[in-house]
Short mmCIF file of C-alpha atoms in Angstrom, two decimals:
data_model
loop_
_atom_site.label_atom_id
_atom_site.label_comp_id
_atom_site.label_asym_id
_atom_site.label_seq_id
_atom_site.Cartn_x
_atom_site.Cartn_y
_atom_site.Cartn_z
CA MET A 8 13.82 25.23 -64.16
CA LYS A 9 12.44 28.80 -63.69
CA ARG A 10 13.41 30.73 -60.80
CA GLY A 11 9.91 30.51 -59.20
CA GLN A 12 10.05 27.05 -59.17
CA LEU A 13 13.45 26.95 -57.57
CA GLN A 14 12.34 29.11 -54.80
CA ILE A 15 9.27 26.75 -54.16
CA GLN A 16 11.64 23.77 -53.94
CA GLU A 17 13.93 25.51 -51.75
CA SER A 18 11.10 26.49 -49.35
CA ILE A 19 9.74 22.86 -49.49
CA ILE A 20 13.09 21.40 -48.39
CA VAL A 21 13.59 24.16 -45.64
CA ILE A 22 9.97 23.25 -44.13
CA PHE A 23 10.74 19.55 -44.49
CA ILE A 24 14.14 19.94 -42.57
CA ILE A 25 12.35 21.93 -39.83
CA ILE A 26 9.64 19.65 -39.50
CA VAL A 27 12.32 16.55 -39.33
CA LEU A 28 13.98 18.53 -36.65
CA PHE A 29 10.77 19.14 -34.68
CA LEU A 30 9.94 15.60 -34.87
CA MET A 31 13.17 14.65 -33.51
CA GLY A 32 12.93 16.87 -30.76
CA PHE A 33 9.61 15.83 -29.95
CA ILE A 34 10.55 12.12 -29.82
CA LEU A 35 13.62 12.77 -27.73
CA PHE A 36 11.53 14.99 -25.45
CA TYR A 37 8.80 12.36 -25.27
CA ARG A 38 11.25 9.68 -24.52
CA PHE A 39 13.01 11.64 -21.85
CA THR A 40 9.63 12.34 -19.96
CA VAL A 41 8.61 8.65 -20.09
CA LEU A 42 12.06 7.71 -18.90
CA ASP A 43 11.43 10.20 -16.05
CA ILE A 44 8.13 8.65 -15.08
CA GLN A 45 9.72 5.41 -15.22
CA ASN A 46 12.61 6.55 -12.97
CA GLN A 47 9.88 7.71 -10.33
CA ILE A 48 8.25 4.49 -10.33
CA ASP A 49 11.72 2.72 -9.81
CA LYS A 50 12.56 5.16 -7.01
CA HIS A 51 9.10 4.42 -5.41
CA ASP A 52 9.54 0.75 -5.82
CA THR A 53 13.17 1.14 -4.23
CA PHE A 54 11.51 3.21 -1.32
CA GLU A 55 9.16 0.56 -0.76
CA PHE A 56 11.95 -2.07 -0.69
CA ARG A 57 13.80 -0.04 1.85
CA GLN A 58 10.60 0.17 3.98
CA LEU A 59 10.81 -3.62 4.36
CA ILE A 60 13.53 -3.37 6.61
CA ASN A 61 11.06 -1.60 9.28
CA VAL A 62 8.11 -3.49 8.14
CA ILE A 63 9.37 -7.19 8.73
CA PRO A 64 10.63 -6.73 12.20
CA ASN A 65 7.08 -5.28 13.05
CA MET A 66 5.22 -8.15 11.49
CA ALA A 67 2.73 -9.75 13.81
CA GLU A 68 4.12 -13.15 12.57
CA LEU A 69 7.55 -12.43 13.80
CA LYS A 70 7.26 -9.66 16.69
CA CYS A 71 7.95 -10.54 20.29
CA SER A 72 5.12 -10.10 22.78
CA GLU A 73 4.52 -10.96 26.32
CA LEU A 74 1.01 -10.95 27.69
CA GLY A 75 -0.21 -9.14 24.58
CA VAL A 76 2.39 -6.33 25.00
CA ASN A 77 4.58 -5.94 21.82
CA ASP A 78 8.37 -5.64 22.25
CA ASP A 79 10.92 -4.61 19.58
CA CYS A 80 12.49 -7.79 18.86
CA ILE A 81 12.05 -10.95 16.72
CA ASP A 82 10.64 -14.08 18.53
CA ILE A 83 13.03 -17.05 17.06
CA LEU A 84 10.01 -19.50 17.82
CA LYS A 85 7.52 -17.48 15.91
CA LEU A 86 10.27 -17.03 13.13
CA GLN A 87 10.74 -20.86 13.00
CA GLY A 88 6.95 -21.44 13.01
CA TYR A 89 6.41 -19.01 10.27
CA ILE A 90 9.17 -20.55 8.11
CA ARG A 91 7.69 -23.97 8.55
CA LEU A 92 4.17 -22.74 7.54
CA GLY A 93 5.72 -21.39 4.22
CA VAL A 94 3.17 -18.74 3.82
CA ALA A 95 5.57 -15.86 3.37
CA ASP A 96 5.15 -13.92 0.21
CA PHE A 97 7.89 -11.18 -0.76
CA GLU A 98 8.03 -11.20 -4.55
CA ASP A 99 11.59 -11.42 -5.94
CA LYS A 100 13.32 -11.05 -2.58
CA LYS A 101 15.42 -13.24 -0.31
CA ILE A 102 15.30 -12.48 3.29
CA ILE A 103 17.86 -13.70 5.91
CA LEU A 104 18.22 -13.31 9.57
CA GLN A 105 21.19 -14.11 11.39
CA ASN A 106 22.40 -14.42 14.94
CA LEU A 107 25.65 -12.41 15.14
CA GLN A 108 26.60 -14.00 18.39
CA THR A 109 26.00 -17.87 17.64
CA LEU A 110 26.22 -17.39 13.80
CA GLU A 111 22.83 -19.30 13.43
CA ALA A 112 21.12 -18.15 10.31
CA TRP A 113 17.44 -18.65 8.96
CA GLU A 114 16.20 -18.10 5.43
CA LEU A 115 12.99 -16.49 5.92
CA TYR A 116 12.21 -16.32 2.15
CA ASP A 117 13.76 -16.77 -1.01
CA ASP A 118 12.40 -16.07 -4.59
CA GLU A 119 14.86 -15.73 -6.90
CA PRO A 120 13.67 -15.15 -10.47
CA ARG A 121 15.30 -16.93 -13.49
CA ARG A 122 16.39 -13.74 -14.91
CA TYR A 123 17.40 -10.49 -13.26
CA ASP A 124 19.82 -7.64 -13.73
CA SER A 125 21.11 -6.68 -10.40
CA VAL A 126 20.62 -7.38 -6.69
CA LEU A 127 20.15 -4.57 -4.22
CA ARG A 128 20.95 -5.58 -0.60
CA ILE A 129 19.97 -3.79 2.47
CA SER A 130 20.65 -4.99 6.03
CA SER A 131 19.57 -3.78 9.58
CA PRO A 132 20.54 -4.69 13.24
CA VAL A 133 17.67 -6.56 15.11
CA SER A 134 17.29 -7.96 18.52
CA LEU A 135 16.47 -11.58 18.44
CA PHE A 136 14.64 -13.09 21.40
CA TYR A 137 15.03 -16.73 22.24
CA PRO A 138 11.86 -17.49 24.55
CA LEU A 139 13.16 -20.69 25.91
CA GLU A 140 16.35 -19.27 27.14
CA GLU A 141 14.63 -16.00 27.91
CA LYS A 142 17.54 -14.23 26.27
CA HIS A 143 18.28 -11.55 23.63
CA TYR A 144 20.78 -11.73 21.07
CA TYR A 145 22.17 -9.25 18.56
CA GLY A 146 21.17 -10.30 15.08
CA VAL A 147 20.86 -8.80 11.35
CA LEU A 148 18.26 -8.81 8.98
CA ILE A 149 19.52 -8.96 5.37
CA ILE A 150 17.20 -8.34 2.54
CA GLU A 151 18.04 -8.84 -1.14
CA TRP A 152 16.05 -7.83 -4.04
CA TYR A 153 16.61 -9.34 -7.36
CA LYS A 154 15.95 -6.45 -9.82
CA MET B 22 -0.37 38.49 -66.17
CA LYS B 23 -2.28 35.39 -65.84
CA LYS B 24 0.85 33.36 -65.20
CA ARG B 25 1.99 35.80 -62.26
CA GLY B 26 -1.31 35.53 -60.67
CA GLN B 27 -1.17 31.86 -60.78
CA GLY B 28 2.21 31.74 -59.10
CA TYR B 29 1.03 34.11 -56.41
CA GLN B 30 -1.99 31.94 -55.64
CA LEU B 31 0.30 28.95 -55.50
CA ASN B 32 2.59 30.84 -52.90
CA TRP B 33 -0.47 31.32 -50.83
CA VAL B 34 -1.65 27.57 -50.96
CA PHE B 35 2.01 26.57 -50.07
CA VAL B 36 2.10 29.06 -47.16
CA VAL B 37 -1.18 27.87 -45.77
CA PHE B 38 -0.37 24.28 -46.25
CA ALA B 39 3.05 24.35 -44.30
CA GLY B 40 1.30 26.64 -41.58
CA VAL B 41 -1.30 23.82 -41.03
CA ILE B 42 1.44 21.13 -40.84
CA ILE B 43 3.49 23.21 -38.39
CA LEU B 44 0.35 24.39 -36.23
CA SER B 45 -1.00 20.75 -36.06
CA PHE B 46 2.36 19.40 -35.20
CA PHE B 47 2.39 21.95 -32.25
CA ILE B 48 -1.15 21.18 -31.16
CA PHE B 49 -0.37 17.26 -31.31
CA PHE B 50 2.80 18.00 -29.25
CA GLY B 51 0.88 20.13 -26.85
CA VAL B 52 -1.91 17.58 -26.21
CA ARG B 53 0.54 14.53 -25.68
CA TYR B 54 2.68 16.74 -23.32
CA MET B 55 -0.37 17.58 -21.31
CA GLY B 56 -1.51 13.90 -21.09
CA LEU B 57 2.12 12.90 -20.10
CA LYS B 58 2.17 15.59 -17.56
CA SER B 59 -1.08 14.70 -16.10
CA HIS B 60 -0.04 11.05 -15.97
CA GLN B 61 3.05 12.02 -14.05
CA GLU B 62 1.27 14.05 -11.69
CA ASN B 63 -1.34 11.17 -11.03
CA ALA B 64 1.56 8.56 -10.66
CA GLU B 65 3.16 11.22 -7.91
CA ILE B 66 -0.10 11.24 -6.04
CA ALA B 67 -0.61 7.50 -6.15
CA ASN B 68 3.00 6.78 -5.06
CA ALA B 69 2.82 9.34 -2.21
CA ILE B 70 -0.54 7.85 -0.69
CA ASN B 71 1.12 4.45 -1.17
CA ASP B 72 4.14 5.50 0.47
CA LEU B 73 2.18 6.88 3.46
CA VAL B 74 0.12 3.78 3.82
CA HIS B 75 3.14 1.55 3.76
CA GLY B 76 4.96 3.96 6.21
CA LEU B 77 2.03 3.78 8.71
CA SER B 78 1.40 0.06 8.34
CA SER B 79 3.88 -0.49 11.17
CA ALA B 80 2.85 1.90 13.66
CA THR B 81 -0.28 3.20 15.27
CA GLN B 82 -0.74 6.92 14.57
CA TYR B 83 -2.29 9.50 12.13
CA ASN B 84 -1.09 11.72 9.48
CA SER B 85 -2.43 13.76 6.44
CA ILE B 86 -1.22 14.36 3.07
CA GLU B 87 -1.72 17.53 1.05
CA MET B 88 -1.18 17.58 -2.71
CA PRO B 89 -0.71 20.74 -4.97
CA TRP B 90 -3.66 19.80 -6.95
CA GLU B 91 -7.18 18.28 -6.12
CA PHE B 92 -7.34 14.62 -7.03
CA THR B 93 -9.98 11.88 -6.96
CA LEU B 94 -9.04 8.55 -5.42
CA ARG B 95 -11.47 6.02 -6.91
CA ARG B 96 -11.55 2.26 -5.71
CA THR B 97 -11.36 0.09 -8.90
CA SER B 98 -11.27 -3.23 -6.83
CA CYS B 99 -10.86 -4.56 -3.33
CA ASP B 100 -7.17 -3.43 -2.87
CA LYS B 101 -6.64 -1.16 -6.01
CA PHE B 102 -7.41 2.46 -6.42
CA LYS B 103 -7.04 4.84 -9.56
CA ILE B 104 -6.00 8.55 -9.33
CA ASN B 105 -7.93 10.91 -11.66
CA GLU B 106 -9.14 7.78 -13.42
CA ASP B 107 -5.62 7.16 -14.70
CA PHE B 108 -2.84 5.76 -12.57
CA GLU B 109 -3.75 2.58 -10.88
CA LYS B 110 -2.08 1.41 -7.69
CA SER B 111 -2.53 -1.45 -5.21
CA PHE B 112 -2.07 -1.46 -1.50
CA GLY B 113 -1.00 -4.99 -1.86
CA ASP B 114 -1.26 -7.02 1.49
CA LYS B 115 -2.09 -4.02 3.68
CA ILE B 116 -5.41 -3.88 5.48
CA VAL B 117 -6.85 -0.67 4.25
CA PHE B 118 -10.31 0.71 5.03
CA TRP B 119 -11.49 3.19 2.53
CA PRO B 120 -14.64 4.39 0.76
CA ASP B 121 -15.50 4.18 -2.95
CA GLU B 122 -14.21 7.62 -3.76
CA ILE B 123 -12.41 10.56 -2.08
CA GLU B 124 -12.14 13.92 -3.73
CA SER B 125 -10.00 16.48 -2.17
CA LYS B 126 -6.67 18.03 -2.15
CA GLU B 127 -5.73 16.67 1.35
CA LEU B 128 -6.28 12.84 2.69
CA LEU B 129 -6.19 11.82 6.23
CA VAL B 130 -4.61 8.60 7.23
CA TRP B 131 -5.06 6.78 10.54
CA THR B 132 -3.83 3.60 11.74
CA LYS B 133 -4.85 1.53 14.98
CA ASP B 134 -3.58 -1.92 15.78
CA PHE B 135 -5.82 -4.98 15.81
CA ASN B 136 -5.32 -7.56 18.71
CA LYS B 137 -7.69 -10.62 19.11
CA PRO B 138 -6.27 -11.40 21.69
CA PHE B 139 -2.68 -11.30 19.95
CA PHE B 140 -1.48 -8.53 17.69
CA VAL B 141 -2.68 -9.06 14.28
CA ALA B 142 -2.10 -6.13 12.14
CA ASN B 143 -2.37 -2.43 11.95
CA LEU B 144 -5.66 -1.49 10.34
CA ILE B 145 -5.16 1.66 7.98
CA TYR B 146 -8.06 4.08 7.59
CA LEU B 147 -8.26 6.59 4.68
CA ILE B 148 -10.43 9.46 5.43
CA ASP B 149 -11.80 12.14 3.51
CA PRO B 150 -11.51 15.44 5.04
CA ASN B 151 -14.51 16.92 3.27
CA LYS B 152 -16.94 14.56 4.74
CA ASP B 153 -18.58 14.50 8.19
CA TYR B 154 -18.59 11.09 9.89
CA TYR B 155 -21.20 10.15 12.50
CA ILE B 156 -20.88 7.20 14.81
CA VAL B 157 -24.49 7.04 16.32
CA GLY B 158 -24.43 4.69 19.62
CA ASN B 159 -22.88 4.97 23.11
CA THR B 160 -19.19 4.96 22.00
CA ASN B 161 -16.24 6.72 23.39
CA ILE B 162 -13.41 6.39 20.78
CA ASP B 163 -10.44 8.69 21.08
CA VAL B 164 -10.56 10.25 17.53
CA PRO B 165 -7.77 12.68 16.33
CA PHE B 166 -9.80 14.48 13.65
CA ASP B 167 -12.72 17.00 13.87
CA ASN B 168 -14.94 15.62 11.30
CA ILE B 169 -15.60 12.21 13.25
CA LEU B 170 -18.22 12.71 15.71
CA GLN B 171 -20.06 10.54 18.19
CA VAL B 172 -23.47 11.02 19.18
CA PRO B 173 -26.34 9.08 20.79
CA VAL B 174 -29.06 10.01 18.28
CA TYR B 175 -28.62 11.46 14.70
CA ASN B 176 -30.90 11.85 11.66
CA GLY B 177 -29.07 14.23 9.44
CA GLU B 178 -26.55 14.32 6.50
CA GLY B 179 -23.06 12.63 6.50
CA ILE B 180 -21.51 9.28 6.52
CA ILE B 181 -23.33 7.42 9.38
CA ILE B 182 -22.89 3.99 11.21
CA TYR B 183 -25.19 2.71 13.97
CA VAL B 184 -23.52 0.90 16.77
CA GLN B 185 -26.06 -1.20 18.80
CA GLY B 186 -24.20 -3.44 21.29
CA ASP B 187 -22.54 -6.32 19.55
CA SER B 188 -23.64 -5.21 15.85
CA ILE B 189 -22.65 -2.33 13.52
CA LYS B 190 -25.24 -1.30 11.05
CA PHE B 191 -24.31 0.71 7.70
CA GLN B 192 -26.51 3.32 6.37
CA ASP B 193 -27.95 0.88 3.84
CA GLY B 194 -29.04 -1.41 6.30
CA GLU B 195 -26.26 -4.11 6.30
CA GLN B 196 -25.11 -5.32 9.61
CA VAL B 197 -21.49 -6.64 10.80
CA VAL B 198 -20.53 -7.94 14.18
CA ASN B 199 -18.84 -5.39 16.38
CA LEU B 200 -15.21 -6.73 17.50
CA GLY B 201 -14.35 -3.48 19.11
CA ASP B 202 -13.27 0.26 18.43
CA GLU B 203 -10.91 -0.67 15.59
CA ILE B 204 -13.79 -2.47 13.62
CA VAL B 205 -16.30 0.51 14.44
CA LEU B 206 -13.84 2.83 12.53
CA ALA B 207 -13.18 0.28 9.76
CA ALA B 208 -16.82 0.07 9.07
CA LEU B 209 -17.10 4.04 9.28
CA PHE B 210 -14.64 4.91 6.86
CA SER B 211 -15.43 1.88 4.58
CA GLU B 212 -18.95 3.51 4.20
CA ASN B 213 -20.57 0.28 2.94
CA PHE B 214 -20.55 -3.40 3.59
CA TYR B 215 -18.62 -4.39 0.29
CA ASN B 216 -15.80 -2.03 1.06
CA TYR B 217 -15.60 -3.07 4.69
CA ASN B 218 -15.79 -6.84 3.68
CA CYS B 219 -12.77 -6.42 1.28
CA ALA B 220 -10.39 -5.52 3.99
CA PHE B 221 -11.93 -7.59 6.83
CA THR B 222 -11.59 -10.89 4.78
CA LYS B 223 -7.87 -9.92 4.49
CA LEU B 224 -7.79 -9.26 8.29
CA MET B 225 -9.36 -12.69 9.05
CA GLU B 226 -6.72 -14.39 6.78
CA LYS B 227 -4.01 -12.56 8.69
CA HIS B 228 -5.52 -13.57 12.03
CA GLU B 229 -5.34 -17.33 10.88
CA ILE B 230 -1.71 -17.00 9.92
CA VAL B 231 -0.75 -15.40 12.99
CA LYS B 232 -2.91 -18.00 14.99
CA ARG B 233 -1.04 -20.80 13.09
CA VAL B 234 2.25 -19.30 13.93
CA TYR B 235 1.44 -19.46 17.64
CA TYR B 236 0.32 -22.93 17.11
CA GLN B 237 3.66 -23.98 15.83
CA LYS B 238 5.34 -22.16 18.59
CA THR B 239 3.59 -24.28 21.35
CA PHE B 240 5.46 -27.17 19.76
CA GLU B 241 8.69 -25.75 20.83
CA LEU B 242 7.42 -24.58 24.22
CA GLN B 243 7.47 -28.00 25.87
CA GLY B 244 9.08 -29.06 29.11
CA SER B 245 7.44 -28.84 32.61
CA CYS B 246 4.47 -26.63 31.54
CA ASP B 247 1.29 -28.05 30.19
CA TYR B 248 0.39 -26.18 26.80
CA SER B 249 -2.22 -28.65 25.82
CA LEU B 250 -5.22 -26.30 26.48
CA ILE B 251 -3.58 -23.46 24.61
CA LYS B 252 -2.70 -25.91 21.63
CA GLN B 253 -6.43 -26.70 21.63
CA ILE B 254 -7.93 -23.37 21.49
CA LEU B 255 -5.27 -22.49 18.60
CA THR B 256 -6.65 -25.39 16.66
CA ARG B 257 -10.20 -24.04 16.77
CA ASN B 258 -11.66 -22.83 13.68
CA VAL B 259 -12.34 -18.93 14.08
CA VAL B 260 -15.12 -17.13 12.20
CA VAL B 261 -16.46 -13.59 13.05
CA ASP B 262 -19.15 -14.97 15.46
CA THR B 263 -16.70 -17.01 17.52
CA MET B 264 -13.93 -14.46 17.54
CA GLU B 265 -14.65 -13.09 20.90
CA THR B 266 -15.03 -16.16 22.78
CA PHE B 267 -11.90 -17.52 21.05
CA SER B 268 -10.05 -14.36 22.03
CA SER B 269 -11.13 -14.43 25.82
CA ASN B 270 -10.53 -18.10 26.07
CA LEU B 271 -7.03 -17.87 24.57
CA ASP B 272 -6.32 -14.74 26.70
CA SER B 273 -7.10 -16.46 29.87
CA ALA B 274 -5.23 -19.58 28.97
CA ASN B 275 -2.11 -17.61 28.07
CA TYR B 276 -2.59 -15.63 31.33
CA ASP B 277 -2.67 -18.87 33.42
CA LEU B 278 0.54 -20.02 31.81
CA TRP B 279 2.04 -16.72 33.04
CA GLN B 280 0.73 -17.41 36.57
CA GLN B 281 2.24 -20.79 36.60
CA GLY B 282 5.52 -19.28 35.96
CA CYS B 283 5.58 -20.66 32.36
CA GLU B 284 6.82 -19.08 29.11
CA VAL B 285 3.83 -17.44 27.62
CA VAL B 286 2.77 -18.08 23.91
CA PHE B 287 2.10 -14.43 23.17
#
């Protein structure tokens, strides 16, 4: 093989290696950026999930009220009525309310998918109002998310 | 001499070829990166708007959101929107009144609770800060933003709705029933009947669910008190035209219970 031909072959190999390295770098960078976007979406979904702890006790279907004035508590009779209606829709979630004093518990919603990787759980204290007794009890709202 | 010249030419062809490959590689990379970056930015804007709407859905207040870049929020269906024609997001079950398009760096968000006669939901309004809104009629609504004006007569430019007694008229002539200040504002920020009706239908569905929850509650509230009247009102079918009558009847039946020393329904 002549010296010139050898030089050209060498150059072709060098350029080929450079292109392969660039390509690998690009693929890696692209994948990391896509992963970053996916992480942002996951973070946002988790944020939305965490907001449920504030949204659920403030739902018109559950919130206490007297003569049209809302109060920061969950009306047990409305809760029971809402469960009976069966119209709740919180995709892939399980929502439980528990009276910490009497240990009564209500399953507001449960939509356990067939397959999930993990369960994220949050809870918050709530005030439960029993209109018939006109009494407030300490309760806890537990929300689980099948991810 | 001829062979040397040929080798020289071949070198140039080779250099140009390799250069084109490397250059096109960088251009391809740059274009893809720009696309990804803009997708990421659009996702950030859409998520920020959605977070704000979710955060405000359980309280009556107003807020604004400012982005580092100008964006276009375009309605794609009743409850979905796209940011810069790219990232699509849904408001889900939230009752949001917003126009076909908002093009701005800033977005105003305002919520008001809707009670007929019981609390139903927080209505969320998305407002374009670059538009002037006019409520033509004899209204006196507390507004937190300067671009919302209430005037008795107006014939100029801007987003206009006409409030005439029990009806609200859009600029295109369509009319809806006036159920109070919250609905006047809902019509104003929706800008047309189609957009208004999207969220209003959801509101009526929510009203029906809450009404049925209260109906269920009356079964537990028995004893010495008579809940038959309130039960009977709660079984009535409520449509837009009968909403005011339903609301006042139910309100007075509930008040009567309170006067009799009974546990109220709502």
